[in-house]
Coordinates of C-alpha atoms in Angstrom, one line a residue:
M1 CA -99.8 33.8 261.9
S2 CA -102.6 32.9 264.0
G3 CA -105.8 34.2 263.5
R4 CA -105.4 36.6 267.0
A5 CA -101.9 38.0 265.6
R6 CA -103.7 39.1 262.1
I7 CA -106.7 40.7 263.9
K8 CA -104.3 42.7 265.9
W9 CA -102.3 43.8 262.7
R10 CA -105.8 44.7 261.4
I11 CA -106.6 46.8 264.5
F12 CA -103.0 48.8 264.4
W13 CA -103.4 49.4 260.9
V14 CA -106.8 50.7 261.0
G15 CA -105.4 52.9 263.9
L16 CA -102.6 54.1 261.7
A17 CA -104.9 55.0 258.7
G18 CA -107.4 57.1 261.5
I19 CA -104.3 58.7 262.8
F20 CA -103.4 59.6 259.3
V21 CA -106.9 60.9 258.6
V22 CA -107.1 63.0 261.4
C23 CA -103.6 64.7 261.0
T24 CA -104.4 65.2 257.2
V25 CA -107.9 66.8 258.2
H26 CA -106.0 68.8 260.8
V27 CA -103.2 70.2 258.6
M28 CA -106.2 71.2 255.8
R29 CA -107.7 73.2 258.6
V30 CA -104.6 75.3 259.7
S31 CA -103.7 75.7 256.2
F32 CA -106.8 76.8 254.5
Q33 CA -108.6 78.4 257.9
G34 CA -105.8 79.6 260.2
G35 CA -106.0 77.3 262.5
E36 CA -103.5 76.4 265.7
T37 CA -100.6 78.5 263.8
G38 CA -99.1 79.7 266.9
D39 CA -99.4 83.1 265.2
P40 CA -101.2 85.3 267.4
R41 CA -102.8 87.8 264.9
K42 CA -105.9 87.0 263.4
V43 CA -105.1 84.9 260.0
V44 CA -107.2 85.2 256.8
R45 CA -106.7 83.3 254.0
I46 CA -107.3 84.0 250.3
G47 CA -108.0 81.7 247.8
H48 CA -107.4 82.3 244.1
Y49 CA -106.3 81.3 240.6
M50 CA -104.4 84.5 239.4
L51 CA -101.3 83.2 238.5
Q52 CA -100.3 85.4 235.8
S53 CA -97.2 87.1 236.0
G54 CA -96.8 89.9 238.8
L55 CA -100.5 89.1 240.2
R56 CA -99.6 87.7 243.3
D57 CA -96.9 90.3 244.0
A58 CA -99.3 93.1 243.4
L59 CA -101.9 91.3 245.6
Q60 CA -99.0 90.8 248.3
D61 CA -98.4 94.5 248.0
V62 CA -101.7 95.3 249.2
I63 CA -101.6 93.0 251.9
D64 CA -98.4 94.3 253.1
E65 CA -99.5 97.5 253.4
Y66 CA -102.9 96.6 255.1
E67 CA -101.0 94.6 257.7
R68 CA -98.9 97.5 258.4
R69 CA -102.3 99.4 259.2
H70 CA -103.6 96.3 261.1
P71 CA -100.5 94.6 262.9
E72 CA -103.5 92.3 264.3
V73 CA -103.9 91.0 260.9
H74 CA -102.0 88.6 259.1
L75 CA -103.2 87.5 255.3
V76 CA -101.8 84.7 253.2
Q77 CA -102.5 83.8 249.7
V78 CA -103.4 80.3 248.7
P79 CA -102.9 80.4 244.6
V80 CA -104.7 77.6 243.1
P81 CA -104.4 76.7 239.2
E82 CA -107.2 77.3 237.3
R83 CA -108.0 74.0 235.9
V84 CA -108.1 72.4 239.1
Y85 CA -109.8 75.8 240.9
L86 CA -113.3 74.6 240.7
Q87 CA -112.6 70.9 242.4
F88 CA -110.8 72.6 245.3
L89 CA -113.9 75.1 245.4
R90 CA -115.8 72.2 245.8
T91 CA -113.8 69.9 248.5
Q92 CA -112.9 72.9 250.7
L93 CA -116.4 74.8 250.9
V94 CA -118.3 71.3 251.3
A95 CA -115.8 70.1 254.1
G96 CA -115.8 73.3 255.9
T97 CA -111.7 74.1 255.3
A98 CA -112.0 76.8 252.5
P99 CA -110.1 79.9 252.9
D100 CA -112.0 83.4 254.4
I101 CA -111.5 85.2 250.9
L102 CA -112.4 83.0 247.6
Q103 CA -112.0 84.0 244.0
I104 CA -115.5 83.7 242.1
G105 CA -115.6 82.6 238.7
A106 CA -119.2 83.0 236.9
H107 CA -118.1 80.8 234.1
F108 CA -117.6 77.5 236.6
T109 CA -120.4 74.9 236.4
G110 CA -122.6 75.4 239.5
M111 CA -121.1 78.4 240.7
E112 CA -124.5 80.2 241.3
E113 CA -125.2 77.1 243.6
L114 CA -122.1 77.6 245.4
R115 CA -122.6 81.5 245.7
A116 CA -125.9 80.7 247.0
R117 CA -124.6 78.3 250.0
Y118 CA -121.3 79.1 250.6
F119 CA -120.7 82.7 250.3
K120 CA -121.6 85.7 252.5
P121 CA -123.6 88.7 251.0
I122 CA -122.0 92.1 250.8
T123 CA -125.0 93.9 250.0
P124 CA -125.3 95.8 252.9
W125 CA -121.7 97.4 252.9
V126 CA -122.0 98.4 249.2
D127 CA -124.1 100.9 249.5
E128 CA -122.5 102.5 252.1
P129 CA -119.1 104.7 251.6
N130 CA -116.0 102.9 252.1
P131 CA -113.9 104.4 254.8
Y132 CA -110.9 103.7 252.9
N133 CA -111.7 106.3 250.1
A134 CA -112.0 109.0 252.9
G135 CA -109.7 112.1 252.2
T136 CA -110.2 110.9 248.2
T137 CA -112.4 112.3 245.5
L138 CA -114.3 109.0 246.0
A139 CA -115.3 110.1 249.9
A140 CA -118.7 110.5 249.6
S141 CA -120.0 107.6 246.8
R142 CA -121.1 104.4 248.0
W143 CA -119.0 101.8 247.8
R144 CA -120.4 100.4 244.7
D145 CA -120.6 103.6 242.7
T146 CA -116.7 103.8 243.1
F147 CA -116.1 101.1 240.6
L148 CA -116.1 101.3 237.1
D149 CA -118.8 99.1 236.5
G150 CA -120.8 99.8 239.5
L151 CA -120.3 96.2 240.3
D152 CA -122.6 95.3 237.5
N153 CA -120.9 92.1 236.4
E154 CA -121.9 88.5 236.7
E155 CA -119.3 87.6 239.5
S156 CA -119.9 90.4 241.5
Y157 CA -123.7 90.8 241.6
S158 CA -126.2 87.9 241.6
A159 CA -129.6 88.7 239.5
A160 CA -131.2 85.3 240.8
L161 CA -130.4 86.1 244.3
R162 CA -130.3 89.5 244.5
H163 CA -126.9 90.1 246.2
F164 CA -123.6 91.7 245.9
Y165 CA -121.4 89.1 246.4
G166 CA -117.8 90.2 245.0
V167 CA -115.2 93.0 244.7
P168 CA -113.3 93.0 241.8
L169 CA -109.6 93.6 241.1
A170 CA -109.7 95.1 237.2
V171 CA -111.6 96.1 234.2
A172 CA -112.2 93.2 231.1
G173 CA -111.5 94.3 227.7
V174 CA -109.6 93.3 224.5
R175 CA -106.6 94.5 222.4
I176 CA -104.2 93.4 219.4
F177 CA -101.1 93.3 220.6
Y178 CA -98.0 94.4 218.3
N179 CA -94.6 93.0 218.1
T180 CA -93.2 96.7 217.2
A181 CA -89.9 95.6 215.8
L182 CA -91.4 93.5 213.3
L183 CA -94.0 95.5 212.3
R184 CA -91.1 98.1 211.4
K185 CA -89.4 95.5 209.6
I186 CA -92.5 94.2 207.4
T187 CA -94.1 97.5 206.9
G188 CA -90.6 100.1 207.6
N189 CA -92.9 102.2 209.8
D190 CA -94.8 102.0 213.2
A191 CA -98.1 102.9 211.7
L192 CA -101.2 100.7 213.1
P193 CA -103.8 99.9 211.5
Q194 CA -107.3 102.0 212.3
T195 CA -109.9 100.5 210.0
Y196 CA -110.7 97.0 209.1
A197 CA -109.5 97.6 205.9
E198 CA -105.9 98.5 206.8
L199 CA -106.3 95.6 209.3
I200 CA -106.9 93.4 206.3
A201 CA -104.2 95.0 204.0
L202 CA -101.7 94.6 206.8
C203 CA -102.3 91.0 207.0
R204 CA -101.8 90.4 203.1
R205 CA -98.5 92.3 203.6
V206 CA -97.0 89.7 206.6
E207 CA -98.2 87.1 203.8
L208 CA -96.3 88.6 201.2
Y209 CA -93.2 89.3 203.4
A210 CA -93.2 85.6 205.0
Q211 CA -93.4 84.0 201.0
Q212 CA -90.8 86.8 199.8
N213 CA -88.2 85.9 202.7
S214 CA -89.3 81.9 203.6
S215 CA -90.4 83.3 206.9
P216 CA -92.7 81.3 208.8
V217 CA -94.7 84.5 210.3
E218 CA -98.4 84.4 210.4
P219 CA -100.4 87.8 210.7
F220 CA -101.9 86.7 213.9
A221 CA -100.9 84.1 216.7
G222 CA -103.7 81.3 216.5
S223 CA -106.1 79.9 218.9
R224 CA -109.5 79.2 219.4
M225 CA -110.1 82.2 222.1
S226 CA -107.8 84.7 220.6
A227 CA -109.4 84.3 217.4
F228 CA -112.8 84.8 218.9
F229 CA -111.6 87.7 220.7
L230 CA -110.8 89.1 217.2
M231 CA -113.9 88.2 215.4
S232 CA -116.4 89.0 218.0
P233 CA -116.4 92.8 218.1
L234 CA -116.2 92.7 214.3
Y235 CA -119.0 90.8 213.9
S236 CA -120.8 92.6 216.3
S237 CA -120.4 95.6 214.2
V238 CA -121.8 94.4 210.9
N239 CA -125.0 93.8 213.1
Q240 CA -125.4 96.8 215.0
R241 CA -128.5 97.6 212.8
L242 CA -129.7 94.1 213.8
Y243 CA -129.2 94.2 217.5
Y244 CA -130.9 97.7 217.4
D245 CA -134.1 96.1 215.7
L246 CA -134.1 93.2 218.4
A247 CA -133.6 95.3 221.5
S248 CA -137.3 96.1 223.1
D249 CA -135.9 99.1 224.7
H250 CA -133.8 100.1 221.9
S251 CA -130.7 99.9 224.0
L252 CA -128.9 98.0 221.4
R253 CA -128.1 95.9 223.7
V254 CA -129.3 91.7 223.7
T255 CA -128.9 89.5 226.4
D256 CA -127.7 85.7 225.5
W257 CA -131.0 84.4 226.2
G258 CA -132.7 87.2 224.6
Y259 CA -131.1 86.5 221.3
G260 CA -132.2 82.9 221.5
L261 CA -136.0 84.1 221.9
A262 CA -135.8 86.1 219.4
Y263 CA -134.4 83.7 217.3
L264 CA -137.8 81.7 218.3
Q265 CA -139.7 84.3 217.3
G266 CA -138.5 84.5 213.9
R267 CA -137.1 87.9 214.3
W268 CA -133.6 86.8 212.9
S269 CA -132.3 83.6 211.3
F270 CA -129.5 82.2 209.5
D271 CA -130.5 83.9 206.4
T272 CA -130.9 87.3 207.6
P273 CA -128.5 89.4 205.5
S274 CA -126.2 90.8 208.4
V275 CA -125.8 87.4 209.8
R276 CA -124.6 85.8 206.5
L277 CA -122.3 89.0 206.0
G278 CA -121.0 88.2 209.9
Y279 CA -120.3 84.8 209.1
G280 CA -118.5 85.9 206.1
L281 CA -116.2 88.4 207.8
I282 CA -115.5 85.4 210.1
R283 CA -113.9 83.3 207.7
E284 CA -112.4 86.1 206.2
L285 CA -110.5 86.2 209.6
A286 CA -109.9 82.8 210.0
R287 CA -107.5 83.1 207.0
Y288 CA -104.7 85.2 208.7
Q289 CA -104.6 83.1 212.0
K290 CA -102.2 80.4 212.2
P291 CA -103.3 77.0 210.7
G292 CA -105.0 74.6 213.0
F293 CA -106.1 77.6 215.4
Y294 CA -109.2 76.3 216.1
Q295 CA -107.7 73.7 218.1
L296 CA -104.9 75.5 219.7
S297 CA -105.2 77.2 223.5
P298 CA -104.1 80.9 224.5
S299 CA -100.7 79.3 226.0
D300 CA -100.1 78.4 222.5
A301 CA -100.8 81.7 220.9
A302 CA -98.8 83.6 223.3
M303 CA -95.9 81.1 222.4
Q304 CA -95.8 81.7 218.7
F305 CA -96.0 85.9 219.5
L306 CA -93.1 85.6 222.4
Q307 CA -91.3 83.4 219.5
G308 CA -91.6 86.1 216.7
Q309 CA -93.8 83.8 214.7
S310 CA -96.8 86.1 214.3
L311 CA -96.8 89.9 214.2
M312 CA -99.8 90.2 216.2
I313 CA -102.2 88.7 218.8
T314 CA -105.4 89.6 220.2
A315 CA -105.8 88.9 224.1
F316 CA -107.2 89.9 227.2
V317 CA -105.9 93.4 228.7
L318 CA -105.2 90.9 231.6
D319 CA -102.8 88.8 229.9
A320 CA -100.8 92.2 229.1
S321 CA -98.5 91.5 232.2
N322 CA -97.5 88.4 231.0
L323 CA -96.8 89.4 227.6
K324 CA -95.0 92.3 228.8
A325 CA -92.8 90.5 231.2
Q326 CA -91.8 87.6 229.0
A327 CA -91.4 89.5 225.5
S328 CA -87.9 90.2 224.4
F329 CA -89.2 93.2 222.3
A330 CA -91.1 96.0 222.8
I331 CA -95.0 95.5 222.3
R332 CA -97.8 98.2 221.8
A333 CA -101.4 97.8 222.3
A334 CA -104.5 99.1 220.2
P335 CA -108.0 98.7 219.9
I336 CA -109.4 96.2 217.4
P337 CA -109.5 98.4 214.3
A338 CA -113.3 99.4 213.8
L339 CA -115.6 98.9 210.9
T340 CA -117.2 102.0 208.8
R341 CA -120.7 102.3 207.4
D342 CA -118.8 103.1 203.9
D343 CA -117.2 100.0 203.9
P344 CA -117.9 98.3 200.2
V345 CA -118.5 94.6 201.8
Y346 CA -119.7 94.8 205.5
G347 CA -120.7 98.4 205.7
A348 CA -124.6 98.1 205.3
G349 CA -125.2 97.2 209.0
V350 CA -122.7 99.1 211.0
L351 CA -123.8 102.1 212.7
G352 CA -120.5 103.4 214.4
P353 CA -117.5 102.2 216.5
V354 CA -118.1 99.8 219.4
S355 CA -118.2 101.6 222.7
E356 CA -116.4 99.6 225.7
L357 CA -118.6 101.8 228.1
S358 CA -120.2 98.5 229.4
S359 CA -116.6 96.3 230.3
K360 CA -117.0 94.5 233.5
G361 CA -115.4 94.0 236.7
V362 CA -113.5 90.8 236.9
G363 CA -111.0 88.9 239.4
N364 CA -113.7 89.1 241.9
L365 CA -113.0 88.1 245.8
G366 CA -115.8 86.9 248.0
I367 CA -116.2 86.1 251.3
V368 CA -116.9 82.3 252.6
S369 CA -120.1 82.8 254.6
Y370 CA -118.8 80.1 257.5
S371 CA -115.4 81.9 257.9
K372 CA -114.5 82.9 261.5
Q373 CA -112.9 86.0 260.4
A374 CA -115.7 87.2 258.1
D375 CA -115.4 90.8 259.3
T376 CA -111.9 91.2 259.0
A377 CA -112.1 89.6 255.7
L378 CA -114.8 92.3 254.7
D379 CA -112.6 95.0 256.1
F380 CA -109.6 93.8 254.1
L381 CA -111.7 93.8 250.8
R382 CA -112.6 97.2 251.7
F383 CA -109.3 98.4 251.5
L384 CA -108.5 96.2 248.0
G385 CA -111.3 97.8 246.4
S386 CA -110.3 101.6 247.8
K387 CA -108.8 103.7 245.8
P388 CA -105.6 103.6 247.6
G389 CA -105.6 99.8 247.4
M390 CA -106.4 99.8 243.7
E391 CA -103.4 102.2 243.4
L392 CA -101.3 99.7 244.6
F393 CA -102.5 96.5 243.0
S394 CA -103.1 97.9 239.5
R395 CA -99.1 99.6 239.6
R396 CA -97.7 96.0 240.2
S397 CA -100.5 94.1 238.2
N398 CA -100.5 96.4 235.4
W399 CA -104.3 95.1 235.2
L400 CA -106.5 98.2 234.3
P401 CA -107.9 99.4 237.9
S402 CA -111.9 98.3 239.0
V403 CA -112.0 101.7 240.7
A404 CA -112.4 105.0 239.4
D405 CA -110.0 108.3 239.7
V406 CA -107.0 105.4 240.1
E407 CA -103.6 106.7 238.4
M408 CA -102.9 104.5 235.3
T409 CA -99.2 104.1 234.1
D410 CA -98.5 104.8 230.2
W411 CA -98.8 101.0 229.4
M412 CA -102.1 100.9 230.8
K413 CA -103.2 103.7 229.1
Q414 CA -103.0 101.9 225.7
M415 CA -105.7 99.3 227.1
R416 CA -107.8 102.0 228.8
P417 CA -112.0 101.1 227.6
A418 CA -113.2 103.5 224.5
L419 CA -115.9 105.5 226.2
T420 CA -117.6 106.5 223.2
G421 CA -119.6 104.7 220.3
Y422 CA -122.5 102.1 220.2
A423 CA -122.8 99.5 222.5
G424 CA -121.4 95.8 221.2
R425 CA -122.4 92.3 222.4
F426 CA -120.6 89.2 222.6
F427 CA -121.4 86.4 220.1
A428 CA -124.3 84.1 221.8
E429 CA -125.0 83.7 217.9
F430 CA -121.6 82.9 217.3
A431 CA -120.1 80.8 220.0
G432 CA -123.5 80.1 221.6
K433 CA -124.4 79.4 225.2
G434 CA -125.8 76.1 226.8
D435 CA -126.6 73.2 224.2
A436 CA -126.4 76.1 221.4
R437 CA -122.8 76.5 222.2
Y438 CA -122.1 73.2 221.1
V439 CA -124.2 73.2 217.8
V440 CA -122.3 76.1 216.7
G441 CA -118.8 75.6 217.7
N442 CA -118.9 71.7 216.8
Q443 CA -119.2 72.7 213.2
L444 CA -117.2 75.5 212.7
H445 CA -114.7 73.4 210.9
L446 CA -117.4 73.8 208.1
L447 CA -116.9 77.5 208.2
F448 CA -113.1 77.8 208.6
G449 CA -111.9 74.9 206.3
P450 CA -110.5 75.3 203.0
G451 CA -113.4 73.7 201.1
G452 CA -116.0 74.9 203.0
G453 CA -117.7 78.4 203.8
V454 CA -120.7 80.0 205.2
D455 CA -123.4 77.8 202.9
A456 CA -121.8 74.5 204.3
Y457 CA -121.9 75.9 207.6
F458 CA -125.5 77.2 207.9
D459 CA -126.7 73.9 206.2
V460 CA -125.7 72.0 209.2
V461 CA -126.5 74.4 211.8
K462 CA -129.9 75.7 210.4
K463 CA -131.3 71.8 211.5
S464 CA -130.0 72.0 215.2
Y465 CA -130.0 75.4 216.6
G466 CA -133.6 76.0 217.2
P467 CA -133.9 72.8 219.1
A468 CA -131.2 73.4 221.3
I469 CA -132.2 76.6 222.2
R470 CA -135.3 75.3 223.4
I471 CA -133.5 73.3 225.7
D472 CA -131.2 76.0 227.2
L473 CA -134.2 78.4 227.8
T474 CA -136.3 75.4 229.4
K475 CA -133.3 75.0 231.4
D476 CA -132.6 78.6 232.5
N477 CA -136.4 78.8 233.3
H478 CA -136.4 75.7 235.4
E479 CA -133.5 77.5 237.4
A480 CA -135.2 80.7 237.5
A481 CA -138.0 78.8 239.2
L482 CA -136.2 77.5 241.9
N483 CA -134.6 80.9 242.5
L484 CA -137.6 82.4 243.0
R485 CA -139.3 79.6 245.4
R486 CA -135.8 79.8 247.2
Q487 CA -136.3 83.8 247.7
E488 CA -139.7 84.1 248.5
P489 CA -139.6 83.0 252.5
T490 CA -136.4 85.5 252.8
L491 CA -138.5 88.1 250.9
L492 CA -141.8 87.6 253.0
A493 CA -139.4 87.4 256.3
A494 CA -137.6 90.7 255.5
Y495 CA -141.4 92.4 254.9
L496 CA -142.8 91.0 258.4
K497 CA -139.4 92.3 260.1
A498 CA -139.2 95.8 258.3
A499 CA -140.7 98.8 260.4
P500 CA -142.7 101.0 257.9
A501 CA -140.5 103.9 256.2
S502 CA -137.3 102.5 257.3
P503 CA -134.5 101.7 255.1
E504 CA -135.1 97.8 255.5
Q505 CA -138.4 97.9 254.4
E506 CA -137.1 100.6 251.3
A507 CA -134.3 97.9 250.5
F508 CA -137.5 95.2 250.6
W509 CA -139.2 96.9 248.2
R510 CA -136.4 97.4 245.7
D511 CA -135.6 93.6 246.4
A512 CA -139.4 92.7 245.5
S513 CA -139.3 94.5 242.4
S514 CA -136.2 92.9 241.0
Q515 CA -138.2 89.8 242.1
N516 CA -140.9 90.8 240.3
G517 CA -138.9 91.5 237.2
Y518 CA -137.2 88.2 237.2
E519 CA -140.5 86.2 237.8
A520 CA -142.0 88.7 234.9
R521 CA -138.9 87.6 232.5
M522 CA -139.6 83.8 233.2
L523 CA -143.0 83.9 232.6
Q524 CA -142.4 85.6 229.3
N525 CA -140.0 82.9 228.2
R526 CA -142.4 80.3 229.4
F527 CA -145.1 81.9 227.1
I528 CA -142.6 82.3 223.9
L529 CA -141.4 78.5 224.5
T530 CA -145.2 77.3 224.1
K531 CA -145.2 78.6 220.5
P532 CA -143.6 77.0 217.5
T533 CA -140.9 78.9 215.9
T534 CA -141.9 81.7 213.5
P535 CA -140.3 81.6 210.1
V536 CA -138.8 84.9 209.3
A537 CA -139.9 87.0 206.6
Q538 CA -137.1 88.0 204.3

């Protein structure tokens, strides 16, 4: 082939590749932003990773009702598996091809930056009544006050940016799910344990049943996540009096970073009696999980439970729809049995049952800032986050509704949050956060293993936990400083623009107060980090 012919072929292939790229970009724009679909209606795309049984159907029920009310609008779901959702989020947002509405996942790395750059704040609208609540008991309430958590969750509200971004679809929570037929077969009745001591007695009875009948039945289906869901609130109960001492406002609420700061100040250590007891309880519970549970996934645990290989599984209430849809047997749900003050082993640090009043909203949907249909997207989220919209969604999904006064089915009432009791917390000291998460997590085999125990575990963790916490808090302070600098020009512009005694000026002072509190926390953390870790007086 001559040189001229080769050049012609190269030009041909380059041109063909260019046409392919242009067509691909065009298809992506049509798929994710509406584009030239031939549909005269306004097309709004909704990207999410809610792939559990019944959830897409539940969201479609809301979509169908909204389209009936607004025939000029067409909404399309874009479901994406969670394991690739972050990559999808980044590539689509950066490329300008993202759906108009996207699910916000606070657990994704870099989500705060993506939210700041690509999501539209909905703060002005959450302070107004929701028009779709007209004629209901929520008609006169501010939109955010109609949600059970007041939109006080990490996905809805950004403390760093001081804006609301998401509308939650459900309330989170944890329950133990029981195979009622197997429970009756093992114990002869349907009675569920009410206390920790009764739970342990049931676990031992399951072990005895398995031995006597040569049956491969475990008390709990095993996975790292389901085990932690069980261990966390019980560990929390053992340390309730400690949390009261650590919380400067005596609210029993200690943040993950507050817990780390208290460690550096010498206000607790791994030799604190209730901390040692808590880890002893964790080791006891590990015995009743399927062997090797720490390496198993939630789907492995669900499979064990659904195949009748375990009597119980601890899971998110959000997983209830999947379990209910796939189980060939009847399922009952109940709260994790409470520890009591008179427990002979663990009762010293217990104040009472853990309240779920602070349960947070999950499944938040937010609006992409450059969406051409942002106004329509906001209007749909208003309908979805209203009493009539949430009734449609929760009825089909079996998720606990995030909106107040929504009627629940009998099945959902088993998972309703307990509103009385003492404040609890998640296990930052157990699962960790940032680098500390790896310090405590990577050594848990020393705690769970047959030849291990609390002492073997602490001997290793004590050496690394303090330095890891310092790294975590230093990184957190650096991000806080960047966020403060990013917000100061916005605050200044708001101050110069607001007229005296106007709603805008009131909003400015509210934001300025939040900014001052955020800066005060950063300065306090910075001061503590300059000091050496203080030994704990035992």
